XYZ file of C-alpha atoms in Angstrom:
309
model
C 0.000 0.056 0.003
C 2.852 2.341 0.842
C 4.299 1.905 -2.668
C 0.949 2.838 -4.276
C 0.731 6.119 -2.316
C 4.205 7.259 -3.478
C 5.715 7.948 -6.908
C 8.542 5.721 -7.979
C 11.074 8.417 -7.355
C 9.704 9.008 -3.804
C 9.821 5.239 -3.141
C 13.362 4.990 -4.441
C 14.376 7.767 -1.987
C 12.657 5.960 0.872
C 14.395 2.729 -0.064
C 17.831 4.401 -0.276
C 17.347 5.964 3.040
C 16.282 2.728 4.635
C 19.312 0.983 3.132
C 21.619 3.600 4.635
C 19.875 3.467 8.042
C 20.166 -0.318 8.117
C 23.947 -0.059 7.721
C 24.493 2.848 10.068
C 21.746 3.056 12.675
C 22.201 0.446 15.432
C 18.620 0.991 16.567
C 17.457 -0.685 13.356
C 19.132 -3.971 14.222
C 15.661 -5.402 14.840
C 14.564 -4.792 11.279
C 17.692 -6.595 10.071
C 16.619 -9.525 12.145
C 13.148 -9.415 10.613
C 14.655 -9.572 7.055
C 16.923 -12.375 8.141
C 13.918 -14.278 9.555
C 12.199 -13.905 6.178
C 15.276 -15.469 4.554
C 15.531 -18.237 7.113
C 11.899 -19.083 6.454
C 12.533 -19.831 2.776
C 12.671 -23.489 1.708
C 16.212 -24.771 1.049
C 16.193 -24.454 -2.710
C 14.553 -21.014 -2.644
C 17.362 -19.731 -0.436
C 19.929 -20.397 -3.207
C 17.650 -18.940 -5.855
C 17.196 -15.744 -3.719
C 20.950 -15.437 -3.139
C 21.727 -15.890 -6.814
C 19.680 -12.815 -7.682
C 22.219 -10.652 -5.894
C 24.783 -11.367 -8.731
C 22.871 -8.952 -10.941
C 23.824 -5.275 -10.594
C 21.966 -2.906 -8.228
C 18.556 -1.913 -9.592
C 18.905 -4.324 -12.449
C 15.701 -5.469 -14.092
C 16.010 -9.227 -14.480
C 14.213 -11.005 -17.299
C 12.328 -13.956 -15.706
C 13.262 -16.239 -18.520
C 16.964 -15.575 -18.019
C 16.787 -16.036 -14.307
C 14.886 -19.368 -14.774
C 17.573 -20.691 -17.253
C 20.352 -19.701 -14.806
C 18.677 -21.374 -11.839
C 18.145 -24.545 -13.896
C 21.798 -24.499 -15.051
C 22.945 -24.372 -11.409
C 20.784 -27.267 -10.363
C 18.698 -25.233 -7.892
C 15.352 -26.554 -9.272
C 13.794 -29.689 -7.791
C 11.995 -32.010 -10.149
C 8.221 -32.271 -10.021
C 6.078 -34.840 -11.799
C 4.196 -33.396 -14.775
C 6.265 -30.190 -14.918
C 9.427 -29.130 -16.674
C 12.286 -27.692 -14.625
C 11.468 -24.258 -16.195
C 7.896 -24.461 -15.072
C 8.991 -25.289 -11.539
C 11.428 -22.378 -11.651
C 8.608 -20.083 -12.616
C 6.733 -21.191 -9.597
C 9.779 -20.384 -7.439
C 9.680 -16.798 -8.792
C 6.004 -16.509 -7.941
C 6.733 -17.798 -4.450
C 9.601 -15.238 -3.953
C 7.314 -12.413 -5.177
C 4.543 -13.474 -2.848
C 6.980 -13.488 0.079
C 8.176 -10.048 -0.876
C 11.719 -11.208 -1.595
C 11.547 -10.160 -5.165
C 9.430 -7.389 -6.870
C 7.666 -7.991 -10.090
C 8.130 -5.100 -12.492
C 4.944 -3.950 -14.140
C 5.184 -3.960 -17.863
C 3.104 -4.141 -21.048
C 2.198 -7.455 -22.633
C 4.727 -6.958 -25.390
C 7.641 -6.660 -22.908
C 8.999 -9.744 -21.293
C 8.223 -10.262 -17.607
C 10.909 -8.878 -15.312
C 11.684 -8.850 -11.611
C 14.033 -6.884 -9.458
C 15.526 -7.127 -5.949
C 15.045 -4.248 -3.608
C 18.311 -2.741 -2.501
C 17.867 -3.618 1.196
C 17.204 -7.246 0.296
C 20.095 -7.363 -2.167
C 22.416 -6.078 0.581
C 21.095 -8.834 2.905
C 21.647 -11.472 0.121
C 25.219 -10.214 -0.538
C 26.036 -10.322 3.178
C 24.702 -13.833 3.564
C 26.361 -14.913 0.364
C 29.723 -13.761 1.523
C 29.417 -15.423 4.930
C 28.516 -18.727 3.242
C 31.103 -18.375 0.457
C 28.244 -18.474 -2.044
C 29.075 -15.325 -4.076
C 31.370 -12.437 -4.566
C 29.986 -9.203 -6.107
C 32.590 -6.895 -7.752
C 30.599 -3.725 -7.960
C 33.227 -1.274 -6.697
C 32.141 -1.622 -3.031
C 34.280 -4.662 -2.103
C 37.999 -4.490 -1.980
C 39.040 -8.146 -1.252
C 38.075 -11.051 -3.489
C 36.596 -13.951 -1.568
C 38.712 -16.816 -2.972
C 36.191 -19.372 -1.761
C 33.136 -17.778 -3.529
C 31.329 -20.241 -5.800
C 29.632 -17.531 -7.929
C 31.382 -14.395 -9.149
C 29.831 -11.256 -10.736
C 31.703 -8.333 -12.051
C 30.028 -5.026 -13.046
C 32.659 -2.469 -12.169
C 36.038 -3.817 -13.229
C 37.815 -7.137 -13.742
C 39.383 -8.541 -10.497
C 42.445 -10.700 -10.454
C 41.207 -14.278 -10.508
C 43.066 -17.456 -11.182
C 43.789 -21.021 -10.081
C 42.824 -20.372 -6.506
C 39.219 -19.779 -7.775
C 39.022 -23.146 -9.430
C 35.772 -23.993 -7.584
C 33.809 -21.244 -9.394
C 30.338 -22.317 -10.710
C 29.308 -18.963 -12.222
C 31.176 -16.083 -13.982
C 28.963 -13.184 -14.904
C 30.386 -10.053 -16.563
C 28.150 -6.986 -16.961
C 29.429 -4.607 -19.680
C 33.048 -5.378 -18.582
C 35.854 -4.990 -21.157
C 37.982 -8.157 -21.133
C 40.409 -9.399 -23.754
C 40.327 -12.887 -25.198
C 43.775 -13.393 -23.724
C 42.519 -12.471 -20.202
C 39.474 -14.743 -20.611
C 41.738 -17.557 -21.739
C 43.695 -17.280 -18.472
C 40.519 -17.302 -16.499
C 38.752 -20.249 -18.190
C 41.819 -22.501 -18.069
C 41.357 -22.770 -14.366
C 37.566 -23.140 -14.060
C 36.765 -26.788 -14.871
C 33.668 -26.691 -12.580
C 32.075 -23.622 -14.307
C 28.382 -24.078 -15.062
C 27.452 -20.509 -16.135
C 29.497 -18.203 -18.374
C 27.484 -15.016 -18.969
C 29.332 -12.421 -21.071
C 26.232 -10.421 -22.101
C 27.050 -6.904 -23.235
C 30.845 -7.416 -22.795
C 32.704 -6.050 -25.836
C 34.738 -9.294 -26.272
C 35.578 -10.183 -29.914
C 36.673 -13.752 -29.839
C 36.506 -16.859 -27.666
C 39.550 -18.713 -26.447
C 40.050 -22.411 -27.308
C 39.856 -23.251 -23.648
C 36.109 -22.642 -23.676
C 35.414 -26.153 -25.032
C 37.289 -27.650 -22.044
C 34.559 -26.537 -19.734
C 32.833 -29.906 -19.652
C 30.357 -28.795 -16.851
C 29.204 -25.681 -18.650
C 25.378 -25.535 -18.831
C 24.777 -21.893 -19.780
C 26.643 -19.774 -22.282
C 25.513 -16.286 -23.185
C 27.323 -14.179 -25.819
C 24.410 -11.862 -26.258
C 25.283 -8.297 -27.345
C 29.018 -9.179 -27.720
C 31.261 -8.706 -30.757
C 32.077 -12.384 -31.016
C 32.023 -13.520 -34.706
C 32.129 -17.273 -34.464
C 31.692 -20.208 -32.121
C 34.424 -22.885 -31.784
C 34.032 -25.691 -34.387
C 34.478 -28.139 -31.475
C 31.564 -26.725 -29.470
C 30.108 -30.155 -29.539
C 32.504 -31.067 -26.675
C 30.321 -29.064 -24.343
C 28.102 -32.126 -23.705
C 26.247 -30.578 -20.759
C 25.316 -27.264 -22.318
C 21.628 -26.450 -21.866
C 21.418 -22.794 -23.008
C 23.186 -21.104 -25.960
C 22.362 -17.377 -26.320
C 23.978 -15.485 -29.193
C 21.395 -12.833 -29.793
C 22.737 -9.632 -31.160
C 26.276 -10.953 -31.497
C 28.095 -11.154 -34.748
C 27.818 -14.976 -35.126
C 26.087 -15.776 -38.431
C 26.612 -19.555 -38.562
C 26.060 -22.219 -35.929
C 28.898 -24.767 -36.343
C 27.929 -28.381 -37.154
C 29.176 -29.348 -33.686
C 26.017 -27.930 -32.202
C 24.260 -31.052 -33.399
C 26.231 -33.022 -30.779
C 24.794 -30.951 -27.883
C 22.214 -33.582 -26.804
C 21.316 -31.740 -23.561
C 20.666 -28.404 -25.247
C 17.324 -27.001 -24.164
C 17.313 -23.399 -25.443
C 18.898 -21.625 -28.410
C 18.488 -17.886 -28.835
C 19.842 -16.288 -31.980
C 19.410 -13.348 -34.253
C 21.967 -10.768 -35.366
C 22.441 -7.054 -35.873
C 21.141 -4.901 -38.715
C 23.622 -5.324 -41.546
C 22.324 -2.830 -43.990
C 19.380 -0.523 -44.759
C 17.646 1.102 -47.734
C 15.327 3.968 -46.956
C 13.050 2.898 -44.176
C 13.760 -0.800 -44.668
C 16.234 -2.581 -42.400
C 17.734 -5.931 -43.302
C 18.320 -8.332 -40.406
C 20.648 -11.202 -40.752
C 19.938 -14.440 -38.900
C 22.297 -17.237 -37.862
C 22.295 -20.287 -40.177
C 21.873 -23.577 -38.419
C 22.948 -27.228 -39.348
C 20.114 -29.540 -40.374
C 20.874 -32.037 -37.572
C 19.737 -29.555 -34.943
C 16.205 -30.932 -35.297
C 17.422 -34.161 -33.758
C 18.133 -32.589 -30.383
C 15.600 -34.356 -28.214
C 15.804 -31.986 -25.208
C 15.338 -28.787 -27.257
C 12.471 -26.625 -25.953
C 13.295 -23.241 -27.406
C 14.560 -22.368 -30.875
C 14.079 -18.586 -31.086
C 14.310 -16.466 -34.249
C 16.613 -18.436 -36.444
C 17.188 -18.704 -40.183
C 16.539 -22.305 -41.314
C 17.295 -24.104 -44.499
C 14.618 -25.973 -46.564
C 15.358 -29.393 -44.998
C 14.430 -28.138 -41.498
C 11.419 -26.153 -42.646
């Protein structure tokens, strides 16, 4: 009710003030305890799902479909008879929203559903995540890298990571500039990595070490400058999600046919030319054998040859 009585700007000011008070006013320790009780009341799997949301930058609007695929990749979702893992994950989001742990963002029907995490709850999640070695958030506020963290998010600058971080399960870069050489050094140590999310990072090529990530479930190159996927991508036998939307990849290599656990492929490219008011969009070409992937649920906006159609 309070939110309805205030404009979004006023509510943001209240939220920012409350965040500061929680960190600086000892008299508000009771409120911290209330928030902690809300977290402790979550079922086991929902706790991990909630903490994982803190990997996204402050005030980030998180697309529900993206969040669902990430949770599935990390194995946070328990199987239910008669439902896909994605459907169960959607129920998890509804539960977190009902509990007030996530906020659903109102949008039109044409815009994909999104959620966000209130700053005070994100700070709580980051605090718990650090204590439990669950995550490390490099957003310019933390100075020391937690070498035991299992999930790493960078939205300010690239931190020095190497062999001592070999237990990482997630690496998420948000608009971070990183060279292929630097990425090669990072990936060579992360054999347990399940999620590699480079969305909006201006990287131009992928190191050969990528195909050595046997445990990789989720690969996003969306909005990057990457021009091609490794020909041996078929070695990523556990890959579930491949997202190359708005990258510069125009051909899916034949090795994609070998990804028997692939559940979701998202691909369309940038505008390559225009005449007057007409824009020409180029789509990624796909090998014929992709239609034999038995686990495939989503094949979004892709150019197909006659044999597939």
